[in-house]
Amino acid sequence: MRRTDVFGDGGAWTGLALEVESRRLPGLRLFAAEGRILLAQGERPVLLAAVDDDRCGVGFRRTDAYRSVVPPLRAAAAREAAGRPDRWAYRFAEHLARAADGPLHDGRWLLSHEVPAFWNHRNLPPSAHWGEMLVEGHPDGYLDWFVHHGAWEVLPLRPVPDHDDARVKAYRKQARDGILPPVLLWWVSGLDRHVVLDGHARLAAAIAESVAPPLLYLDRTAPGDEVAAGTERAAREYEAELARFAELRARHGDAAPTARRSRGPCWPVVSRSCARGRGPPGPGRCPAGGTSGAVSPVR
């Protein structure tokens, strides 16, 4: 697996790009058919869900079968990599590459610590804000796609431990000392939620100490060749639209429609499919849009 650092406009590190090869299917993957969703880790069902008939939400049940793709993190490692999300990204990438039951499969992925969707719009204390971000319910719960669509809530794949849990107590001290390792999240569009791949106890510790948890966010992105092909196709279509409007102008003068009154060149010609590599309820469909007629792994 090839790793490449990603930097922002100001030169600051923003993430780690991962080019995964020779892994056709992931060990942790989503299946969908006829309004039913299954998240499985190898042969183990992790989460079962049923989509409402009106596509406004989904009821789920967790099985407690999920196993983290990251081994336990030692306190020494937390002190060594404190304040260095890039180091944690490399460490987590190594564990993800080795994990046969993780979500990685062929394609381009991004491990980023910039997750603007979690911005605290109402300026709530971190404990209150992150308490609202967590999806409640165990083993049964409900994801509201109508009211909370696009809310970027977080779905733990196993119960978040209590604040007096021994592991949480140890992490609470790290949170107070500012050396808490990041929580590893994975965006699953088929659920319209982030799921917690690793760090359930660290998330509980951050909430207990009312501090914003450090995060690393895993998402599949378009491969370079796909981006180049899409960009070239968009440029051709845009140029064709410009030429068509120039011809209409030459033929009809001011009577020709403008971009304000018709589709025209301002119409977006590139769309980002929610399906590819992210796991919607049916191939090529977004969470609120219908299901597939046959069981198939969503890649």
GROMACS .gro file of C-alpha atoms in nm:
model
  299
    1MET     CA    1   0.000   0.000   0.000
    2ARG     CA    2   0.143   0.335  -0.109
    3ARG     CA    3   0.112   0.630   0.132
    4THR     CA    4   0.134   0.996   0.036
    5ASP     CA    5   0.116   1.297   0.267
    6VAL     CA    6  -0.150   1.556   0.177
    7PHE     CA    7  -0.091   1.923   0.255
    8GLY     CA    8  -0.330   2.217   0.257
    9ASP     CA    9  -0.289   2.553   0.085
   10GLY     CA   10  -0.087   2.688   0.377
   11GLY     CA   11   0.151   2.394   0.376
   12ALA     CA   12   0.004   2.230   0.686
   13TRP     CA   13  -0.042   1.854   0.692
   14THR     CA   14  -0.408   1.765   0.638
   15GLY     CA   15  -0.411   1.392   0.571
   16LEU     CA   16  -0.258   1.074   0.437
   17ALA     CA   17  -0.360   0.932   0.098
   18LEU     CA   18  -0.360   0.552   0.074
   19GLU     CA   19  -0.340   0.365  -0.257
   20VAL     CA   20  -0.467   0.012  -0.192
   21GLU     CA   21  -0.399  -0.269  -0.439
   22SER     CA   22  -0.455  -0.647  -0.455
   23ARG     CA   23  -0.745  -0.640  -0.213
   24ARG     CA   24  -1.060  -0.686  -0.419
   25LEU     CA   25  -1.302  -0.720  -0.128
   26PRO     CA   26  -1.275  -0.576   0.223
   27GLY     CA   27  -1.312  -0.782   0.537
   28LEU     CA   28  -1.551  -0.526   0.686
   29ARG     CA   29  -1.819  -0.455   0.426
   30LEU     CA   30  -2.181  -0.362   0.372
   31PHE     CA   31  -2.444  -0.573   0.198
   32ALA     CA   32  -2.784  -0.445   0.090
   33ALA     CA   33  -3.100  -0.589  -0.068
   34GLU     CA   34  -3.474  -0.522  -0.057
   35GLY     CA   35  -3.458  -0.265   0.221
   36ARG     CA   36  -3.224  -0.472   0.437
   37ILE     CA   37  -2.867  -0.378   0.530
   38LEU     CA   38  -2.597  -0.597   0.680
   39LEU     CA   39  -2.256  -0.483   0.800
   40ALA     CA   40  -2.035  -0.789   0.835
   41GLN     CA   41  -1.679  -0.837   0.955
   42GLY     CA   42  -1.558  -1.151   0.788
   43GLU     CA   43  -1.823  -1.412   0.868
   44ARG     CA   44  -1.953  -1.219   1.170
   45PRO     CA   45  -2.264  -1.000   1.141
   46VAL     CA   46  -2.186  -0.670   1.312
   47LEU     CA   47  -2.499  -0.467   1.242
   48LEU     CA   48  -2.834  -0.557   1.090
   49ALA     CA   49  -3.075  -0.290   0.971
   50ALA     CA   50  -3.413  -0.250   0.802
   51VAL     CA   51  -3.497   0.059   0.598
   52ASP     CA   52  -3.838   0.221   0.648
   53ASP     CA   53  -4.081   0.180   0.358
   54ASP     CA   54  -4.082   0.559   0.312
   55ARG     CA   55  -3.698   0.567   0.319
   56CYS     CA   56  -3.704   0.817   0.607
   57GLY     CA   57  -3.495   0.611   0.845
   58VAL     CA   58  -3.358   0.274   0.940
   59GLY     CA   59  -3.388   0.061   1.248
   60PHE     CA   60  -3.073  -0.126   1.345
   61ARG     CA   61  -2.947  -0.390   1.583
   62ARG     CA   62  -2.583  -0.434   1.683
   63THR     CA   63  -2.453  -0.782   1.763
   64ASP     CA   64  -2.147  -0.699   1.978
   65ALA     CA   65  -1.941  -0.902   1.730
   66TYR     CA   66  -1.726  -0.611   1.607
   67ARG     CA   67  -1.352  -0.634   1.672
   68SER     CA   68  -1.132  -0.327   1.639
   69VAL     CA   69  -0.886  -0.315   1.351
   70VAL     CA   70  -0.633  -0.136   1.576
   71PRO     CA   71  -0.461  -0.313   1.868
   72PRO     CA   72  -0.462  -0.149   2.214
   73LEU     CA   73  -0.259   0.172   2.227
   74ARG     CA   74   0.001   0.208   2.500
   75ALA     CA   75   0.041   0.521   2.709
   76ALA     CA   76   0.402   0.556   2.591
   77ALA     CA   77   0.283   0.572   2.230
   78ALA     CA   78   0.028   0.837   2.326
   79ARG     CA   79   0.297   1.055   2.483
   80GLU     CA   80   0.533   1.003   2.189
   81ALA     CA   81   0.279   1.102   1.922
   82ALA     CA   82   0.093   1.369   2.122
   83GLY     CA   83  -0.023   1.654   1.899
   84ARG     CA   84   0.099   1.477   1.584
   85PRO     CA   85  -0.200   1.355   1.382
   86ASP     CA   86   0.036   1.268   1.098
   87ARG     CA   87   0.215   1.012   1.315
   88TRP     CA   88  -0.114   0.862   1.424
   89ALA     CA   89  -0.228   0.846   1.061
   90TYR     CA   90   0.080   0.645   0.963
   91ARG     CA   91   0.033   0.417   1.265
   92PHE     CA   92  -0.337   0.358   1.190
   93ALA     CA   93  -0.265   0.311   0.818
   94GLU     CA   94  -0.021   0.034   0.904
   95HIS     CA   95  -0.279  -0.142   1.120
   96LEU     CA   96  -0.549  -0.099   0.852
   97ALA     CA   97  -0.318  -0.242   0.586
   98ARG     CA   98  -0.248  -0.549   0.799
   99ALA     CA   99  -0.607  -0.606   0.911
  100ALA     CA  100  -0.780  -0.873   0.707
  101ASP     CA  101  -1.113  -0.775   0.864
  102GLY     CA  102  -1.091  -0.399   0.801
  103PRO     CA  103  -1.269  -0.179   0.546
  104LEU     CA  104  -0.983  -0.118   0.301
  105HIS     CA  105  -1.010  -0.251  -0.053
  106ASP     CA  106  -0.869  -0.158  -0.392
  107GLY     CA  107  -0.873   0.215  -0.461
  108ARG     CA  108  -0.769   0.546  -0.314
  109TRP     CA  109  -0.844   0.631   0.048
  110LEU     CA  110  -0.783   0.932   0.267
  111LEU     CA  111  -0.704   0.945   0.638
  112SER     CA  112  -0.767   1.304   0.741
  113HIS     CA  113  -0.786   1.492   1.069
  114GLU     CA  114  -0.989   1.774   0.916
  115VAL     CA  115  -1.357   1.692   0.960
  116PRO     CA  116  -1.546   2.025   0.921
  117ALA     CA  117  -1.885   1.855   0.946
  118PHE     CA  118  -1.835   1.818   1.320
  119TRP     CA  119  -1.817   2.193   1.369
  120ASN     CA  120  -2.006   2.292   1.684
  121HIS     CA  121  -2.250   2.544   1.534
  122ARG     CA  122  -2.426   2.619   1.861
  123ASN     CA  123  -2.106   2.652   2.066
  124LEU     CA  124  -2.217   2.383   2.308
  125PRO     CA  125  -1.972   2.242   2.564
  126PRO     CA  126  -1.787   1.947   2.406
  127SER     CA  127  -1.962   1.700   2.636
  128ALA     CA  128  -2.306   1.821   2.523
  129HIS     CA  129  -2.209   1.851   2.156
  130TRP     CA  130  -2.058   1.504   2.132
  131GLY     CA  131  -2.335   1.359   2.343
  132GLU     CA  132  -2.574   1.475   2.071
  133MET     CA  133  -2.350   1.344   1.791
  134LEU     CA  134  -2.357   0.986   1.922
  135VAL     CA  135  -2.635   0.759   1.796
  136GLU     CA  136  -2.811   0.615   2.098
  137GLY     CA  137  -2.953   0.268   2.147
  138HIS     CA  138  -2.809  -0.072   2.225
  139PRO     CA  139  -2.853  -0.326   2.099
  140ASP     CA  140  -3.144  -0.170   1.909
  141GLY     CA  141  -3.159   0.185   1.774
  142TYR     CA  142  -3.284   0.405   1.495
  143LEU     CA  143  -3.117   0.629   1.236
  144ASP     CA  144  -3.343   0.917   1.136
  145TRP     CA  145  -3.269   0.996   0.770
  146PHE     CA  146  -3.543   1.257   0.751
  147VAL     CA  147  -3.464   1.489   1.042
  148HIS     CA  148  -3.095   1.411   1.077
  149HIS     CA  149  -2.998   1.367   0.712
  150GLY     CA  150  -2.654   1.523   0.667
  151ALA     CA  151  -2.609   1.563   1.044
  152TRP     CA  152  -2.290   1.351   1.029
  153GLU     CA  153  -2.377   1.164   1.347
  154VAL     CA  154  -2.147   0.896   1.487
  155LEU     CA  155  -2.257   0.535   1.520
  156PRO     CA  156  -2.044   0.323   1.757
  157LEU     CA  157  -2.008  -0.035   1.639
  158ARG     CA  158  -2.017  -0.154   1.998
  159PRO     CA  159  -2.143   0.005   2.322
  160VAL     CA  160  -1.953   0.310   2.440
  161PRO     CA  161  -1.820   0.220   2.787
  162ASP     CA  162  -1.934   0.404   3.098
  163HIS     CA  163  -1.729   0.693   3.236
  164ASP     CA  164  -1.613   0.484   3.534
  165ASP     CA  165  -1.483   0.201   3.313
  166ALA     CA  166  -1.114   0.126   3.385
  167ARG     CA  167  -1.006   0.198   3.028
  168VAL     CA  168  -1.203   0.520   3.020
  169LYS     CA  169  -1.043   0.634   3.346
  170ALA     CA  170  -0.697   0.585   3.198
  171TYR     CA  171  -0.792   0.774   2.884
  172ARG     CA  172  -0.951   1.053   3.087
  173LYS     CA  173  -0.610   1.131   3.234
  174GLN     CA  174  -0.463   1.140   2.883
  175ALA     CA  175  -0.745   1.374   2.779
  176ARG     CA  176  -0.664   1.607   3.067
  177ASP     CA  177  -0.294   1.594   2.977
  178GLY     CA  178  -0.368   1.669   2.609
  179ILE     CA  179  -0.220   1.342   2.478
  180LEU     CA  180  -0.536   1.146   2.399
  181PRO     CA  181  -0.491   0.936   2.082
  182PRO     CA  182  -0.742   1.007   1.804
  183VAL     CA  183  -1.068   0.824   1.749
  184LEU     CA  184  -1.074   0.646   1.412
  185LEU     CA  185  -1.397   0.703   1.214
  186TRP     CA  186  -1.516   0.562   0.882
  187TRP     CA  187  -1.785   0.729   0.669
  188VAL     CA  188  -2.053   0.484   0.547
  189SER     CA  189  -2.293   0.658   0.311
  190GLY     CA  190  -2.531   0.361   0.311
  191LEU     CA  191  -2.606   0.445   0.673
  192ASP     CA  192  -2.551   0.820   0.629
  193ARG     CA  193  -2.333   0.806   0.938
  194HIS     CA  194  -1.976   0.777   1.057
  195VAL     CA  195  -1.900   0.453   1.236
  196VAL     CA  196  -1.633   0.414   1.503
  197LEU     CA  197  -1.361   0.177   1.385
  198ASP     CA  198  -1.143   0.229   1.692
  199GLY     CA  199  -1.156   0.447   2.001
  200HIS     CA  200  -1.489   0.382   2.173
  201ALA     CA  201  -1.329   0.422   2.517
  202ARG     CA  202  -1.130   0.729   2.406
  203LEU     CA  203  -1.449   0.890   2.279
  204ALA     CA  204  -1.617   0.822   2.614
  205ALA     CA  205  -1.317   0.973   2.795
  206ALA     CA  206  -1.326   1.290   2.587
  207ILE     CA  207  -1.697   1.333   2.652
  208ALA     CA  208  -1.647   1.272   3.025
  209GLU     CA  209  -1.375   1.539   3.037
  210SER     CA  210  -1.575   1.771   2.809
  211VAL     CA  211  -1.295   1.805   2.554
  212ALA     CA  212  -1.322   1.774   2.178
  213PRO     CA  213  -1.194   1.426   2.086
  214PRO     CA  214  -0.907   1.418   1.838
  215LEU     CA  215  -1.023   1.245   1.521
  216LEU     CA  216  -0.890   1.067   1.219
  217TYR     CA  217  -1.144   1.020   0.944
  218LEU     CA  218  -1.125   0.740   0.685
  219ASP     CA  219  -1.302   0.785   0.353
  220ARG     CA  220  -1.266   0.639   0.006
  221THR     CA  221  -1.192   0.895  -0.264
  222ALA     CA  222  -1.180   0.883  -0.641
  223PRO     CA  223  -0.862   0.725  -0.786
  224GLY     CA  224  -0.632   0.958  -0.977
  225ASP     CA  225  -0.716   0.814  -1.319
  226GLU     CA  226  -1.088   0.850  -1.247
  227VAL     CA  227  -1.043   1.213  -1.145
  228ALA     CA  228  -0.841   1.285  -1.460
  229ALA     CA  229  -1.100   1.116  -1.683
  230GLY     CA  230  -1.386   1.301  -1.510
  231THR     CA  231  -1.209   1.634  -1.540
  232GLU     CA  232  -1.142   1.579  -1.912
  233ARG     CA  233  -1.502   1.476  -1.971
  234ALA     CA  234  -1.633   1.780  -1.782
  235ALA     CA  235  -1.410   2.012  -1.984
  236ARG     CA  236  -1.534   1.863  -2.313
  237GLU     CA  237  -1.899   1.897  -2.211
  238TYR     CA  238  -1.846   2.253  -2.092
  239GLU     CA  239  -1.675   2.352  -2.416
  240ALA     CA  240  -1.958   2.188  -2.612
  241GLU     CA  241  -2.214   2.392  -2.415
  242LEU     CA  242  -2.021   2.714  -2.480
  243ALA     CA  243  -2.011   2.636  -2.851
  244ARG     CA  244  -2.384   2.560  -2.854
  245PHE     CA  245  -2.466   2.889  -2.687
  246ALA     CA  246  -2.238   3.079  -2.922
  247GLU     CA  247  -2.425   2.923  -3.215
  248LEU     CA  248  -2.762   3.015  -3.060
  249ARG     CA  249  -2.642   3.370  -3.004
  250ALA     CA  250  -2.524   3.400  -3.363
  251ARG     CA  251  -2.856   3.268  -3.493
  252HIS     CA  252  -3.106   3.436  -3.258
  253GLY     CA  253  -2.919   3.729  -3.106
  254ASP     CA  254  -3.060   3.858  -2.776
  255ALA     CA  255  -3.354   3.619  -2.804
  256ALA     CA  256  -3.126   3.325  -2.731
  257PRO     CA  257  -3.168   3.183  -2.378
  258THR     CA  258  -2.900   3.263  -2.125
  259ALA     CA  259  -2.747   3.048  -1.854
  260ARG     CA  260  -2.977   3.218  -1.605
  261ARG     CA  261  -3.285   3.097  -1.791
  262SER     CA  262  -3.180   2.751  -1.901
  263ARG     CA  263  -2.948   2.467  -1.825
  264GLY     CA  264  -2.654   2.631  -2.005
  265PRO     CA  265  -2.284   2.622  -1.922
  266CYS     CA  266  -2.343   2.697  -1.554
  267TRP     CA  267  -2.513   2.363  -1.504
  268PRO     CA  268  -2.286   2.130  -1.305
  269VAL     CA  269  -2.158   1.862  -1.536
  270VAL     CA  270  -1.970   1.657  -1.277
  271SER     CA  271  -2.146   1.481  -0.993
  272ARG     CA  272  -1.998   1.271  -0.715
  273SER     CA  273  -2.167   0.936  -0.689
  274CYS     CA  274  -2.258   0.835  -0.340
  275ALA     CA  275  -2.224   0.475  -0.439
  276ARG     CA  276  -1.865   0.412  -0.538
  277GLY     CA  277  -1.673   0.274  -0.246
  278ARG     CA  278  -1.904   0.409   0.020
  279GLY     CA  279  -2.183   0.161   0.055
  280PRO     CA  280  -2.533   0.297  -0.013
  281PRO     CA  281  -2.842   0.081   0.032
  282GLY     CA  282  -2.837  -0.007  -0.339
  283PRO     CA  283  -2.577   0.025  -0.614
  284GLY     CA  284  -2.583   0.380  -0.744
  285ARG     CA  285  -2.841   0.499  -0.491
  286CYS     CA  286  -2.815   0.743  -0.204
  287PRO     CA  287  -2.949   0.647   0.141
  288ALA     CA  288  -3.297   0.787   0.078
  289GLY     CA  289  -3.331   0.643  -0.272
  290GLY     CA  290  -3.441   0.278  -0.314
  291THR     CA  291  -3.272  -0.056  -0.285
  292SER     CA  292  -3.123  -0.325  -0.496
  293GLY     CA  293  -3.317  -0.630  -0.602
  294ALA     CA  294  -3.041  -0.879  -0.524
  295VAL     CA  295  -2.796  -0.920  -0.242
  296SER     CA  296  -2.459  -0.781  -0.336
  297PRO     CA  297  -2.159  -0.644  -0.145
  298VAL     CA  298  -2.135  -0.269  -0.170
  299ARG     CA  299  -1.781  -0.173  -0.259
   0.00000   0.00000   0.00000
